[in-house]
Amino acid sequence: MRSGATALNRQNRKGIHELFKRTLRIPIATKLILGYLAIIILMSAIFTIAGIRIISDRVVAEAQDMVSHDLNSAREIYRGELRHIHDVVRLSAERFFIKEAILSGDVNKAAEELIKIKKEEGLDILSVTDPTGRVIFRANSPMTLETNDGYDEIVSAVVLRKVPVMGTTILTGDELLRESMLLSGQAHIRFIDTPKARQRTETEETAGMMLKSAAPIFDYEGDLIGILYGGTLLNRDYGIVDEIKQTVFEDMRYEGKDMGTATIFQDDVRISTNVRNEDNSRAIGTRVSEEVYNQVVFNEQPWIGRAYVVNDWYITAYEPIRDIHYKVIGILYVGILEQKYIDIRTQAILVFLGIALIGALTTMVLSWFISQRISVPLRKTVAASKQVAEGNLDAKVDVISGDELGWLAYSFNKMSQALKERDEKLKEFAKKKISESERLALVGQLSANVAHELNNPLQGIVTYASLALEKETFDESCRQNITKIVVQANRCRDIIRGLLDFSRKKNPDKTLCDINSLLQGCISLVENQAIFHNIEIVMNLDHSLPMVVVDPSQVERVFLNLVINAAEAMEGTGRLTIRTTMNSATQSIDVDVQDTGPGIPPKNIGRIFDPFFTTKETGHGVGLGLAISYGIVDEHKGKLTVESNPGMGTTFTVSLPLAVEKAGMAYG
């Protein structure tokens, strides 16, 4: 038998060896290099993609931050020009020659000085009105006195507030024509078809956008006697946009193109710009894209982002231009040529890729050296482990380093030594256990024989002592002593009977049985006993339960034991509840025996199924009933469990499976 087991072990080891030969064909050094390579490729790809994304986003963010800053500068230049016009008009309105001319009723006396101011300050218009807003002098046409049919919004604001007012305003073609035919022609712009622009039915623009200021003229007593207004037409006036280009972008160029551009839009039409057409002419009359227009004019929000401007891509910033009533009437734009930033981004990405590639190659070379330092000690450890697997527990591995591999070798040596010592201890333990088993078998047989031999004399003692008690010749003291003999002899007989039942387990004789009928039979056996007279017995039986395969006599013994224990725990007074249910989860029949006794203390709950453990008084039990019941239920592949709350009673549950085996046949 032993030689057959040895041959089987050898065959198993051979099969495992063949399996490893078929599967482990790649050396660990190669696996490590391939593993490093996979990690390098994966991480390089991740970091490269992330790096490229970060670089791209950073370059774009930097360009957008720069163009936002440039837009702030452009706005200040734009407002600076407006403030300049405002200062000229405000200071001129306070000069005495205008007051004197109006008070004298002959404004033409101030004509020469006003024309001089208009020319020197670069204004396109400079006019005087009376306190109602009627024009009484125009520097563009001093000899023409016309009535201003509709109040200008800025002039109207001065008439209402009596303070200087400045702002951007739109003058209609008729208003420009009244000022000057030259200004009317300057404002006239024909639309040029522009990709992505919004649809418009108009084909030209006749109105003009003007930076305008007006100031009240007071007499020496502080009464309003007139209004002086002046302004500069922005249509085809390139002073502001070129100043922005020169101041903000410093006339920088990239690959023959202007690096930065600026534009003033009237509604969506370029009226002043240094953005160039393909023929290098200024892109006057081209229009902004519909997406930008909706954002800036309709939503009244700035736009910062990438946009196609006339014939090239720019990083752009747009913001609304508002009149004095805060209505959006135009757009201020600055843009930086995108191509430079694309080239910067491309160069950074190429450098990043080069660094990643060099790092990957360097890491591969280093990984080869590292793998060699790891694989050599591992090969030695594998060779030693094969020797141990073949039975050579004296195999050792040289400890050549102080790292984890050194600790692995040290641990392997300790393991082989421990295996050798454990092998020797197991051999000794096995010999000892075999000897103990043989002795226990002998002691068990001897105990059974001794118990059998003692049972007959004890039966005689009980019988003769019981007969002696029937006689009346003994005094009370002798009678009590004989009674004690009977009690103790019965106790010894119960101990011997329980010991015999516990030591020689009988295989259950199973058959189909109705658990409800079995329980009802048990109750009929005990309900007339004195201890049950004051106990209320409640039967909650599920009559739809299926038949179960059990040994009726053994299971009946279990139920009787649990019922009698419950009655004794309640000391003959209380309620005994017996319940049967179908447990679909475990496919078993559950029988609950519940009492209303004092319960089991927590310290004893784990010992109640131990042999000879009892809490009853001497002479009232030997502590084998629950142990025997537990064994019977276990033989039926079931479970006997207990739940108890001190002071609230105890519930024992017997779970019997529906499907069991008997003599090679399956029942279920």
PDB file of N, CA, C and O in Angstrom, residues 168-173 176 186-189 191 198 200 204-210 233-236 263-272 286-288 293 297 321 328-332:
ATOM      1  N   THR A 168     -19.154 106.871 -27.168  1.00  0.00           N
ATOM      2  CA  THR A 168     -19.163 106.442 -28.561  1.00  0.00           C
ATOM      3  C   THR A 168     -20.595 106.478 -29.058  1.00  0.00           C
ATOM      4  O   THR A 168     -21.508 106.009 -28.378  1.00  0.00           O
ATOM      5  N   THR A 169     -20.794 106.994 -30.230  1.00  0.00           N
ATOM      6  CA  THR A 169     -22.155 107.147 -30.741  1.00  0.00           C
ATOM      7  C   THR A 169     -22.181 106.834 -32.227  1.00  0.00           C
ATOM      8  O   THR A 169     -21.145 106.823 -32.904  1.00  0.00           O
ATOM      9  N   ILE A 170     -23.375 106.542 -32.713  1.00  0.00           N
ATOM     10  CA  ILE A 170     -23.596 106.273 -34.137  1.00  0.00           C
ATOM     11  C   ILE A 170     -24.316 107.472 -34.744  1.00  0.00           C
ATOM     12  O   ILE A 170     -25.378 107.888 -34.269  1.00  0.00           O
ATOM     13  N   LEU A 171     -23.722 108.040 -35.816  1.00  0.00           N
ATOM     14  CA  LEU A 171     -24.353 109.130 -36.558  1.00  0.00           C
ATOM     15  C   LEU A 171     -24.907 108.582 -37.867  1.00  0.00           C
ATOM     16  O   LEU A 171     -24.217 107.857 -38.588  1.00  0.00           O
ATOM     17  N   THR A 172     -26.130 108.930 -38.159  1.00  0.00           N
ATOM     18  CA  THR A 172     -26.736 108.471 -39.406  1.00  0.00           C
ATOM     19  C   THR A 172     -26.072 109.168 -40.594  1.00  0.00           C
ATOM     20  O   THR A 172     -25.330 110.151 -40.434  1.00  0.00           O
ATOM     21  N   GLY A 173     -26.351 108.664 -41.786  1.00  0.00           N
ATOM     22  CA  GLY A 173     -25.799 109.264 -42.995  1.00  0.00           C
ATOM     23  C   GLY A 173     -26.222 110.713 -43.150  1.00  0.00           C
ATOM     24  O   GLY A 173     -25.421 111.576 -43.560  1.00  0.00           O
ATOM     25  N   LEU A 176     -24.265 112.922 -40.737  1.00  0.00           N
ATOM     26  CA  LEU A 176     -22.901 113.123 -41.232  1.00  0.00           C
ATOM     27  C   LEU A 176     -22.889 114.089 -42.413  1.00  0.00           C
ATOM     28  O   LEU A 176     -21.984 114.922 -42.552  1.00  0.00           O
ATOM     29  N   GLN A 186     -16.610 109.279 -46.096  1.00  0.00           N
ATOM     30  CA  GLN A 186     -15.679 108.468 -45.297  1.00  0.00           C
ATOM     31  C   GLN A 186     -16.403 107.342 -44.568  1.00  0.00           C
ATOM     32  O   GLN A 186     -15.864 106.244 -44.401  1.00  0.00           O
ATOM     33  N   ALA A 187     -17.625 107.599 -44.154  1.00  0.00           N
ATOM     34  CA  ALA A 187     -18.384 106.592 -43.408  1.00  0.00           C
ATOM     35  C   ALA A 187     -18.990 105.532 -44.318  1.00  0.00           C
ATOM     36  O   ALA A 187     -19.295 104.419 -43.869  1.00  0.00           O
ATOM     37  N   HIS A 188     -19.178 105.835 -45.577  1.00  0.00           N
ATOM     38  CA  HIS A 188     -19.830 104.893 -46.492  1.00  0.00           C
ATOM     39  C   HIS A 188     -18.899 103.701 -46.764  1.00  0.00           C
ATOM     40  O   HIS A 188     -17.784 103.870 -47.261  1.00  0.00           O
ATOM     41  N   ILE A 189     -19.354 102.502 -46.441  1.00  0.00           N
ATOM     42  CA  ILE A 189     -18.552 101.277 -46.610  1.00  0.00           C
ATOM     43  C   ILE A 189     -19.433 100.210 -47.238  1.00  0.00           C
ATOM     44  O   ILE A 189     -20.544  99.939 -46.755  1.00  0.00           O
ATOM     45  N   PHE A 191     -20.170  96.267 -48.006  1.00  0.00           N
ATOM     46  CA  PHE A 191     -19.868  95.000 -47.351  1.00  0.00           C
ATOM     47  C   PHE A 191     -19.097  94.080 -48.294  1.00  0.00           C
ATOM     48  O   PHE A 191     -19.352  94.055 -49.511  1.00  0.00           O
ATOM     49  N   ARG A 198     -22.812  86.472 -40.348  1.00  0.00           N
ATOM     50  CA  ARG A 198     -24.262  86.300 -40.281  1.00  0.00           C
ATOM     51  C   ARG A 198     -24.921  86.870 -41.550  1.00  0.00           C
ATOM     52  O   ARG A 198     -24.357  87.733 -42.238  1.00  0.00           O
ATOM     53  N   ARG A 200     -27.192  89.140 -43.729  1.00  0.00           N
ATOM     54  CA  ARG A 200     -27.770  90.487 -43.662  1.00  0.00           C
ATOM     55  C   ARG A 200     -28.330  90.860 -45.030  1.00  0.00           C
ATOM     56  O   ARG A 200     -27.736  90.534 -46.069  1.00  0.00           O
ATOM     57  N   GLU A 204     -24.413  97.662 -47.660  1.00  0.00           N
ATOM     58  CA  GLU A 204     -23.489  98.754 -47.394  1.00  0.00           C
ATOM     59  C   GLU A 204     -23.866  99.427 -46.080  1.00  0.00           C
ATOM     60  O   GLU A 204     -24.969  99.237 -45.553  1.00  0.00           O
ATOM     61  N   GLU A 205     -22.907 100.191 -45.557  1.00  0.00           N
ATOM     62  CA  GLU A 205     -23.110 100.935 -44.323  1.00  0.00           C
ATOM     63  C   GLU A 205     -22.925 102.412 -44.620  1.00  0.00           C
ATOM     64  O   GLU A 205     -21.900 102.833 -45.169  1.00  0.00           O
ATOM     65  N   THR A 206     -23.933 103.260 -44.249  1.00  0.00           N
ATOM     66  CA  THR A 206     -23.844 104.703 -44.477  1.00  0.00           C
ATOM     67  C   THR A 206     -23.677 105.479 -43.183  1.00  0.00           C
ATOM     68  O   THR A 206     -23.224 106.619 -43.197  1.00  0.00           O
ATOM     69  N   ALA A 207     -24.049 104.863 -42.064  1.00  0.00           N
ATOM     70  CA  ALA A 207     -23.874 105.516 -40.771  1.00  0.00           C
ATOM     71  C   ALA A 207     -22.411 105.426 -40.360  1.00  0.00           C
ATOM     72  O   ALA A 207     -21.626 104.631 -40.903  1.00  0.00           O
ATOM     73  N   GLY A 208     -22.041 106.217 -39.385  1.00  0.00           N
ATOM     74  CA  GLY A 208     -20.669 106.215 -38.923  1.00  0.00           C
ATOM     75  C   GLY A 208     -20.592 106.139 -37.417  1.00  0.00           C
ATOM     76  O   GLY A 208     -21.491 106.591 -36.695  1.00  0.00           O
ATOM     77  N   MET A 209     -19.478 105.543 -36.917  1.00  0.00           N
ATOM     78  CA  MET A 209     -19.237 105.457 -35.485  1.00  0.00           C
ATOM     79  C   MET A 209     -18.267 106.575 -35.105  1.00  0.00           C
ATOM     80  O   MET A 209     -17.227 106.745 -35.749  1.00  0.00           O
ATOM     81  N   MET A 210     -18.603 107.315 -34.058  1.00  0.00           N
ATOM     82  CA  MET A 210     -17.810 108.494 -33.713  1.00  0.00           C
ATOM     83  C   MET A 210     -17.511 108.515 -32.222  1.00  0.00           C
ATOM     84  O   MET A 210     -18.365 108.152 -31.398  1.00  0.00           O
ATOM     85  N   LEU A 233     -14.547 110.767 -36.295  1.00  0.00           N
ATOM     86  CA  LEU A 233     -15.190 109.640 -36.968  1.00  0.00           C
ATOM     87  C   LEU A 233     -14.200 108.483 -37.056  1.00  0.00           C
ATOM     88  O   LEU A 233     -13.056 108.647 -37.492  1.00  0.00           O
ATOM     89  N   LEU A 234     -14.626 107.276 -36.607  1.00  0.00           N
ATOM     90  CA  LEU A 234     -13.744 106.108 -36.585  1.00  0.00           C
ATOM     91  C   LEU A 234     -13.691 105.393 -37.926  1.00  0.00           C
ATOM     92  O   LEU A 234     -12.738 104.659 -38.192  1.00  0.00           O
ATOM     93  N   ASN A 235     -14.697 105.556 -38.768  1.00  0.00           N
ATOM     94  CA  ASN A 235     -14.710 104.868 -40.067  1.00  0.00           C
ATOM     95  C   ASN A 235     -13.510 105.324 -40.896  1.00  0.00           C
ATOM     96  O   ASN A 235     -13.322 106.520 -41.143  1.00  0.00           O
ATOM     97  N   ARG A 236     -12.702 104.339 -41.285  1.00  0.00           N
ATOM     98  CA  ARG A 236     -11.503 104.548 -42.094  1.00  0.00           C
ATOM     99  C   ARG A 236     -10.474 105.483 -41.411  1.00  0.00           C
ATOM    100  O   ARG A 236      -9.605 106.039 -42.060  1.00  0.00           O
ATOM    101  N   THR A 263      -8.840  95.882 -34.477  1.00  0.00           N
ATOM    102  CA  THR A 263      -9.981  96.251 -35.323  1.00  0.00           C
ATOM    103  C   THR A 263     -11.052  96.914 -34.471  1.00  0.00           C
ATOM    104  O   THR A 263     -11.260  96.537 -33.315  1.00  0.00           O
ATOM    105  N   ILE A 264     -11.734  97.885 -35.084  1.00  0.00           N
ATOM    106  CA  ILE A 264     -12.945  98.454 -34.500  1.00  0.00           C
ATOM    107  C   ILE A 264     -14.100  98.108 -35.431  1.00  0.00           C
ATOM    108  O   ILE A 264     -14.048  98.381 -36.635  1.00  0.00           O
ATOM    109  N   PHE A 265     -15.114  97.447 -34.889  1.00  0.00           N
ATOM    110  CA  PHE A 265     -16.296  97.049 -35.650  1.00  0.00           C
ATOM    111  C   PHE A 265     -17.436  98.006 -35.326  1.00  0.00           C
ATOM    112  O   PHE A 265     -17.656  98.361 -34.168  1.00  0.00           O
ATOM    113  N   GLN A 266     -18.165  98.378 -36.369  1.00  0.00           N
ATOM    114  CA  GLN A 266     -19.457  99.046 -36.194  1.00  0.00           C
ATOM    115  C   GLN A 266     -20.513  97.987 -36.449  1.00  0.00           C
ATOM    116  O   GLN A 266     -20.666  97.508 -37.578  1.00  0.00           O
ATOM    117  N   ASP A 267     -21.208  97.602 -35.400  1.00  0.00           N
ATOM    118  CA  ASP A 267     -22.064  96.419 -35.435  1.00  0.00           C
ATOM    119  C   ASP A 267     -21.185  95.216 -35.783  1.00  0.00           C
ATOM    120  O   ASP A 267     -20.365  94.812 -34.959  1.00  0.00           O
ATOM    121  N   ASP A 268     -21.259  94.642 -37.000  1.00  0.00           N
ATOM    122  CA  ASP A 268     -20.404  93.501 -37.337  1.00  0.00           C
ATOM    123  C   ASP A 268     -19.454  93.813 -38.496  1.00  0.00           C
ATOM    124  O   ASP A 268     -18.850  92.906 -39.062  1.00  0.00           O
ATOM    125  N   VAL A 269     -19.321  95.082 -38.850  1.00  0.00           N
ATOM    126  CA  VAL A 269     -18.525  95.473 -40.018  1.00  0.00           C
ATOM    127  C   VAL A 269     -17.226  96.126 -39.557  1.00  0.00           C
ATOM    128  O   VAL A 269     -17.228  96.982 -38.659  1.00  0.00           O
ATOM    129  N   ARG A 270     -16.107  95.716 -40.175  1.00  0.00           N
ATOM    130  CA  ARG A 270     -14.827  96.349 -39.874  1.00  0.00           C
ATOM    131  C   ARG A 270     -14.810  97.757 -40.493  1.00  0.00           C
ATOM    132  O   ARG A 270     -14.889  97.910 -41.707  1.00  0.00           O
ATOM    133  N   ILE A 271     -14.702  98.781 -39.634  1.00  0.00           N
ATOM    134  CA  ILE A 271     -14.651 100.163 -40.117  1.00  0.00           C
ATOM    135  C   ILE A 271     -13.261 100.772 -39.927  1.00  0.00           C
ATOM    136  O   ILE A 271     -12.926 101.783 -40.544  1.00  0.00           O
ATOM    137  N   SER A 272     -12.450 100.101 -39.034  1.00  0.00           N
ATOM    138  CA  SER A 272     -11.074 100.561 -38.820  1.00  0.00           C
ATOM    139  C   SER A 272     -10.262  99.355 -38.410  1.00  0.00           C
ATOM    140  O   SER A 272     -10.564  98.715 -37.392  1.00  0.00           O
ATOM    141  N   THR A 286     -15.105  93.910 -44.403  1.00  0.00           N
ATOM    142  CA  THR A 286     -15.293  92.501 -44.015  1.00  0.00           C
ATOM    143  C   THR A 286     -16.007  92.467 -42.673  1.00  0.00           C
ATOM    144  O   THR A 286     -16.045  93.457 -41.931  1.00  0.00           O
ATOM    145  N   ARG A 287     -16.556  91.300 -42.350  1.00  0.00           N
ATOM    146  CA  ARG A 287     -17.440  91.232 -41.188  1.00  0.00           C
ATOM    147  C   ARG A 287     -17.009  90.113 -40.241  1.00  0.00           C
ATOM    148  O   ARG A 287     -16.358  89.148 -40.643  1.00  0.00           O
ATOM    149  N   VAL A 288     -17.416  90.254 -39.002  1.00  0.00           N
ATOM    150  CA  VAL A 288     -17.060  89.281 -37.972  1.00  0.00           C
ATOM    151  C   VAL A 288     -17.935  88.038 -38.130  1.00  0.00           C
ATOM    152  O   VAL A 288     -19.037  88.099 -38.698  1.00  0.00           O
ATOM    153  N   TYR A 293     -20.201  87.302 -33.131  1.00  0.00           N
ATOM    154  CA  TYR A 293     -21.215  88.363 -33.072  1.00  0.00           C
ATOM    155  C   TYR A 293     -22.292  88.042 -32.035  1.00  0.00           C
ATOM    156  O   TYR A 293     -22.674  88.904 -31.228  1.00  0.00           O
ATOM    157  N   VAL A 297     -22.314  90.742 -29.169  1.00  0.00           N
ATOM    158  CA  VAL A 297     -23.378  91.734 -29.346  1.00  0.00           C
ATOM    159  C   VAL A 297     -24.678  91.272 -28.694  1.00  0.00           C
ATOM    160  O   VAL A 297     -25.300  92.015 -27.926  1.00  0.00           O
ATOM    161  N   ILE A 321     -18.400  97.375 -27.582  1.00  0.00           N
ATOM    162  CA  ILE A 321     -18.302  98.838 -27.503  1.00  0.00           C
ATOM    163  C   ILE A 321     -19.715  99.349 -27.279  1.00  0.00           C
ATOM    164  O   ILE A 321     -20.633  99.036 -28.042  1.00  0.00           O
ATOM    165  N   VAL A 328     -24.911  97.961 -26.835  1.00  0.00           N
ATOM    166  CA  VAL A 328     -23.778  97.512 -27.640  1.00  0.00           C
ATOM    167  C   VAL A 328     -23.973  97.994 -29.070  1.00  0.00           C
ATOM    168  O   VAL A 328     -24.967  97.661 -29.728  1.00  0.00           O
ATOM    169  N   ILE A 329     -22.999  98.782 -29.556  1.00  0.00           N
ATOM    170  CA  ILE A 329     -23.091  99.303 -30.921  1.00  0.00           C
ATOM    171  C   ILE A 329     -21.904  98.877 -31.783  1.00  0.00           C
ATOM    172  O   ILE A 329     -21.872  99.155 -32.974  1.00  0.00           O
ATOM    173  N   GLY A 330     -20.925  98.204 -31.169  1.00  0.00           N
ATOM    174  CA  GLY A 330     -19.753  97.799 -31.932  1.00  0.00           C
ATOM    175  C   GLY A 330     -18.888  96.839 -31.139  1.00  0.00           C
ATOM    176  O   GLY A 330     -19.249  96.412 -30.032  1.00  0.00           O
ATOM    177  N   ILE A 331     -17.723  96.514 -31.706  1.00  0.00           N
ATOM    178  CA  ILE A 331     -16.824  95.533 -31.093  1.00  0.00           C
ATOM    179  C   ILE A 331     -15.398  96.058 -31.201  1.00  0.00           C
ATOM    180  O   ILE A 331     -14.983  96.558 -32.261  1.00  0.00           O
ATOM    181  N   LEU A 332     -14.633  95.893 -30.116  1.00  0.00           N
ATOM    182  CA  LEU A 332     -13.198  96.168 -30.129  1.00  0.00           C
ATOM    183  C   LEU A 332     -12.470  94.837 -30.140  1.00  0.00           C
ATOM    184  O   LEU A 332     -12.774  93.954 -29.324  1.00  0.00           O
TER     185      LEU A 332
END
